[in-house]
Amino acid sequence: MKQHRLAAAVALVGLVLAGCDSQTKELTLETPAQKASYGIGLNMGKSLAQEGMDDLDSNAVAQGIEDAIGKKEQRLKDEELIEAFAFLQKRAEERMVTLNEESAKAGKKFLEDNAKRDGVTTTASGLQYEVVKKADGAQPKATDVVTVHYEGKLTDGSVFDSSVERGSPIDLPVNGVIPGWVEGLQLMHVGEKYKLYIPSELAYGEQSPTPAIPANSVLVFDLELIAIKDTATQE
């Protein structure tokens, strides 16, 4: 039978239960293997719950593992299993579409309200920014490499990336980052600090690079332009 990615996830949860009958043996978490097994099951359970799989039957998972290890006849035909996996996958995809739509609506509402605040400027592209600290330094071009300090957050304030937390600014090409940064950096002067409010279409849209950034998220960056690198000297 063609294995579905959901089947692999369920199987991994089941492995935690292998070797013990949860109905007849009391669970013990004493040895490193037992603790690691519990951790695997816990992490997988959380992951599946986030994907809308919170109604999976752990006893049925354990039974499937037990039947496979004991080389017993499987209780469901392959066709039934394929149909069940397809149902769960479709449900997960529908749930993801709904979450993406809700995130997009919430982001649009946030930007609409934010644009009304004093000190917030909205550009033609939809990028919003505040000047936190003014300076009279040079402005970078798209072809420049700049040194910056930054902290990226979601609209709820949760931090997903921060050079400030790492304690080290970074060098990056202006035209090598997300569109909202490309535009925002070229508005800044060396020495200035901006707060950027970046619409999802100027960030990652539906293709988020990390689970820490949900699809269609508006990103908020505290950004400091420290320097424009002398590329001739670097070469």
Short mmCIF file of C-alpha atoms in Angstrom, two decimals:
data_model
loop_
_atom_site.label_atom_id
_atom_site.label_comp_id
_atom_site.label_asym_id
_atom_site.label_seq_id
_atom_site.Cartn_x
_atom_site.Cartn_y
_atom_site.Cartn_z
CA MET A 1 0.00 0.00 0.00
CA LYS A 2 1.26 3.46 -0.84
CA GLN A 3 2.26 5.11 2.44
CA HIS A 4 0.74 8.47 3.24
CA ARG A 5 2.70 11.03 5.25
CA LEU A 6 -0.08 10.99 7.83
CA ALA A 7 0.36 7.25 8.17
CA ALA A 8 4.02 7.77 9.06
CA ALA A 9 3.10 10.28 11.73
CA VAL A 10 0.53 7.96 13.25
CA ALA A 11 2.99 5.09 13.16
CA LEU A 12 5.58 7.13 15.02
CA VAL A 13 3.08 7.89 17.76
CA GLY A 14 2.31 4.20 17.88
CA LEU A 15 5.94 3.26 18.34
CA VAL A 16 5.88 4.95 21.71
CA LEU A 17 3.21 2.51 22.78
CA ALA A 18 4.92 -0.57 21.38
CA GLY A 19 6.05 -3.21 23.82
CA CYS A 20 3.43 -2.49 26.47
CA ASP A 21 -0.31 -2.98 26.81
CA SER A 22 -1.64 0.36 28.07
CA GLN A 23 -4.76 -1.34 29.38
CA THR A 24 -2.96 -3.89 31.56
CA LYS A 25 0.37 -2.29 32.48
CA GLU A 26 0.94 0.84 34.45
CA LEU A 27 2.99 3.38 32.54
CA THR A 28 6.47 3.93 33.96
CA LEU A 29 8.80 6.74 32.98
CA GLU A 30 12.03 5.85 34.74
CA THR A 31 14.64 4.84 32.17
CA PRO A 32 16.05 7.23 29.53
CA ALA A 33 14.39 5.11 26.82
CA GLN A 34 11.01 5.36 28.52
CA LYS A 35 11.35 9.10 28.99
CA ALA A 36 12.49 9.61 25.39
CA SER A 37 9.60 7.45 24.18
CA TYR A 38 7.15 9.58 26.11
CA GLY A 39 8.74 12.74 24.71
CA ILE A 40 8.40 11.46 21.15
CA GLY A 41 4.76 10.66 21.70
CA LEU A 42 4.13 14.01 23.38
CA ASN A 43 5.73 15.99 20.57
CA MET A 44 3.97 14.03 17.86
CA GLY A 45 0.65 14.34 19.68
CA LYS A 46 1.02 18.11 19.89
CA SER A 47 1.97 18.29 16.22
CA LEU A 48 -1.00 16.20 15.13
CA ALA A 49 -3.35 18.21 17.35
CA GLN A 50 -2.15 21.43 15.69
CA GLU A 51 -3.02 19.90 12.32
CA GLY A 52 -6.54 19.16 13.49
CA MET A 53 -5.87 15.48 14.24
CA ASP A 54 -6.85 15.73 17.90
CA ASP A 55 -9.50 13.03 17.60
CA LEU A 56 -7.09 10.19 16.76
CA ASP A 57 -7.67 7.12 18.93
CA SER A 58 -4.44 6.27 20.79
CA ASN A 59 -5.78 2.81 21.66
CA ALA A 60 -6.37 2.07 17.98
CA VAL A 61 -2.84 3.28 17.20
CA ALA A 62 -1.45 0.93 19.84
CA GLN A 63 -3.53 -1.94 18.48
CA GLY A 64 -2.19 -1.39 14.98
CA ILE A 65 1.39 -1.51 16.25
CA GLU A 66 0.69 -4.60 18.30
CA ASP A 67 -0.90 -6.40 15.32
CA ALA A 68 2.05 -5.51 13.08
CA ILE A 69 4.70 -6.60 15.60
CA GLY A 70 2.78 -9.78 16.37
CA LYS A 71 2.39 -10.47 12.63
CA LYS A 72 -1.35 -10.73 13.07
CA GLU A 73 -3.83 -10.27 10.28
CA GLN A 74 -4.64 -6.59 9.86
CA ARG A 75 -8.14 -5.65 10.91
CA LEU A 76 -8.81 -3.29 8.01
CA LYS A 77 -8.24 -3.68 4.30
CA ASP A 78 -5.69 -1.47 2.58
CA GLU A 79 -8.48 0.24 0.68
CA GLU A 80 -10.18 1.21 3.94
CA LEU A 81 -6.94 2.61 5.32
CA ILE A 82 -6.26 4.62 2.18
CA GLU A 83 -9.77 6.07 2.36
CA ALA A 84 -9.33 6.96 6.05
CA PHE A 85 -5.98 8.67 5.47
CA ALA A 86 -7.40 10.60 2.52
CA PHE A 87 -10.28 11.80 4.69
CA LEU A 88 -7.96 13.06 7.42
CA GLN A 89 -5.65 14.73 4.91
CA LYS A 90 -8.54 16.52 3.21
CA ARG A 91 -9.86 17.68 6.55
CA ALA A 92 -6.42 19.00 7.54
CA GLU A 93 -6.09 20.87 4.24
CA GLU A 94 -9.54 22.43 4.62
CA ARG A 95 -8.65 23.50 8.16
CA MET A 96 -5.41 25.06 6.91
CA VAL A 97 -7.27 27.02 4.23
CA THR A 98 -9.64 28.37 6.87
CA LEU A 99 -6.76 29.35 9.17
CA ASN A 100 -4.96 31.09 6.30
CA GLU A 101 -8.08 33.05 5.40
CA GLU A 102 -8.60 34.07 9.02
CA SER A 103 -4.95 35.14 9.31
CA ALA A 104 -5.22 37.24 6.15
CA LYS A 105 -8.36 38.98 7.42
CA ALA A 106 -6.79 39.64 10.82
CA GLY A 107 -3.67 41.07 9.16
CA LYS A 108 -5.72 43.38 6.95
CA LYS A 109 -7.68 44.65 9.97
CA PHE A 110 -4.45 45.22 11.92
CA LEU A 111 -2.94 47.30 9.12
CA GLU A 112 -6.13 49.31 8.63
CA ASP A 113 -6.20 50.23 12.32
CA ASN A 114 -2.44 50.79 12.51
CA ALA A 115 -2.51 53.21 9.57
CA LYS A 116 -4.72 55.55 11.63
CA ARG A 117 -2.15 56.00 14.38
CA ASP A 118 -0.11 59.19 14.59
CA GLY A 119 3.40 58.79 13.24
CA VAL A 120 2.63 55.83 10.98
CA THR A 121 3.27 56.32 7.27
CA THR A 122 1.85 54.00 4.61
CA THR A 123 3.65 53.75 1.27
CA ALA A 124 2.12 52.98 -2.12
CA SER A 125 3.03 49.30 -1.74
CA GLY A 126 1.19 49.01 1.57
CA LEU A 127 4.33 49.02 3.73
CA GLN A 128 3.86 50.93 6.98
CA TYR A 129 6.64 52.47 9.06
CA GLU A 130 7.39 54.69 12.01
CA VAL A 131 10.59 56.67 12.48
CA VAL A 132 11.72 55.83 16.02
CA LYS A 133 15.07 57.63 15.84
CA LYS A 134 16.09 60.12 13.15
CA ALA A 135 19.61 60.58 11.76
CA ASP A 136 21.28 62.30 8.80
CA GLY A 137 23.45 59.46 7.50
CA ALA A 138 23.56 58.13 3.97
CA GLN A 139 20.73 56.10 2.46
CA PRO A 140 21.46 52.65 1.03
CA LYS A 141 20.71 51.59 -2.53
CA ALA A 142 19.27 48.24 -3.54
CA THR A 143 22.75 47.11 -4.60
CA ASP A 144 24.36 47.92 -1.23
CA VAL A 145 25.24 45.66 1.66
CA VAL A 146 24.19 47.01 5.03
CA THR A 147 24.78 46.27 8.70
CA VAL A 148 21.59 46.12 10.76
CA HIS A 149 20.17 45.19 14.12
CA TYR A 150 16.60 43.94 14.15
CA GLU A 151 13.87 42.14 16.03
CA GLY A 152 10.99 40.51 14.22
CA LYS A 153 7.60 39.96 15.83
CA LEU A 154 4.10 38.88 14.95
CA THR A 155 1.26 41.30 15.57
CA ASP A 156 0.60 39.60 18.93
CA GLY A 157 4.10 40.57 20.07
CA SER A 158 5.69 37.12 19.91
CA VAL A 159 9.31 37.27 18.71
CA PHE A 160 10.29 34.91 15.88
CA ASP A 161 13.80 36.24 15.13
CA SER A 162 16.13 38.75 16.74
CA SER A 163 19.72 39.80 16.15
CA VAL A 164 19.29 41.88 19.31
CA GLU A 165 18.73 38.73 21.38
CA ARG A 166 21.75 37.12 19.76
CA GLY A 167 23.77 40.21 20.60
CA SER A 168 25.27 40.59 17.14
CA PRO A 169 24.18 42.77 14.18
CA ILE A 170 24.23 41.18 10.72
CA ASP A 171 25.39 42.17 7.24
CA LEU A 172 22.98 41.58 4.38
CA PRO A 173 22.38 42.70 0.79
CA VAL A 174 19.51 45.14 0.54
CA ASN A 175 18.05 43.38 -2.50
CA GLY A 176 18.46 39.93 -0.94
CA VAL A 177 15.71 40.15 1.67
CA ILE A 178 11.91 40.21 1.71
CA PRO A 179 10.30 43.04 -0.33
CA GLY A 180 9.16 44.92 2.77
CA TRP A 181 12.78 45.13 3.96
CA VAL A 182 14.09 46.07 0.50
CA GLU A 183 11.75 49.06 0.45
CA GLY A 184 12.11 49.94 4.12
CA LEU A 185 15.91 49.92 4.15
CA GLN A 186 16.08 52.34 1.23
CA LEU A 187 13.90 54.80 3.14
CA MET A 188 16.29 54.84 6.09
CA HIS A 189 19.42 56.86 6.82
CA VAL A 190 22.42 55.34 8.58
CA GLY A 191 21.91 55.70 12.31
CA GLU A 192 18.13 55.64 12.15
CA LYS A 193 15.74 53.25 13.80
CA TYR A 194 12.44 52.36 12.16
CA LYS A 195 9.51 50.17 13.07
CA LEU A 196 8.27 48.39 9.96
CA TYR A 197 4.80 46.89 9.61
CA ILE A 198 5.06 44.56 6.65
CA PRO A 199 1.93 43.14 4.92
CA SER A 200 2.12 39.43 4.22
CA GLU A 201 2.36 40.02 0.46
CA LEU A 202 5.59 41.97 1.10
CA ALA A 203 6.85 39.25 3.45
CA TYR A 204 6.26 35.50 3.05
CA GLY A 205 2.60 35.32 2.06
CA GLU A 206 1.24 31.78 2.25
CA GLN A 207 4.72 30.19 1.98
CA SER A 208 6.07 30.67 5.49
CA PRO A 209 9.70 29.57 6.00
CA THR A 210 9.09 28.51 9.62
CA PRO A 211 6.22 27.33 11.85
CA ALA A 212 6.97 30.38 14.03
CA ILE A 213 5.48 32.55 11.26
CA PRO A 214 1.94 31.45 10.32
CA ALA A 215 0.93 31.85 6.69
CA ASN A 216 -0.36 35.29 5.67
CA SER A 217 1.20 36.94 8.72
CA VAL A 218 1.82 40.67 9.02
CA LEU A 219 5.38 41.06 10.33
CA VAL A 220 6.54 43.82 12.67
CA PHE A 221 10.24 44.68 12.73
CA ASP A 222 12.24 46.98 14.96
CA LEU A 223 15.07 47.84 12.58
CA GLU A 224 18.26 49.83 13.09
CA LEU A 225 20.47 50.75 10.13
CA ILE A 226 23.99 50.77 11.53
CA ALA A 227 26.15 51.12 8.43
CA ILE A 228 26.47 50.76 4.68
CA LYS A 229 29.35 48.45 3.89
CA ASP A 230 32.20 49.61 1.65
CA THR A 231 32.04 46.83 -0.94
CA ALA A 232 35.23 48.02 -2.68
CA THR A 233 37.18 47.65 0.57
CA GLN A 234 35.66 44.21 1.16
CA GLU A 235 36.71 43.02 -2.26
#
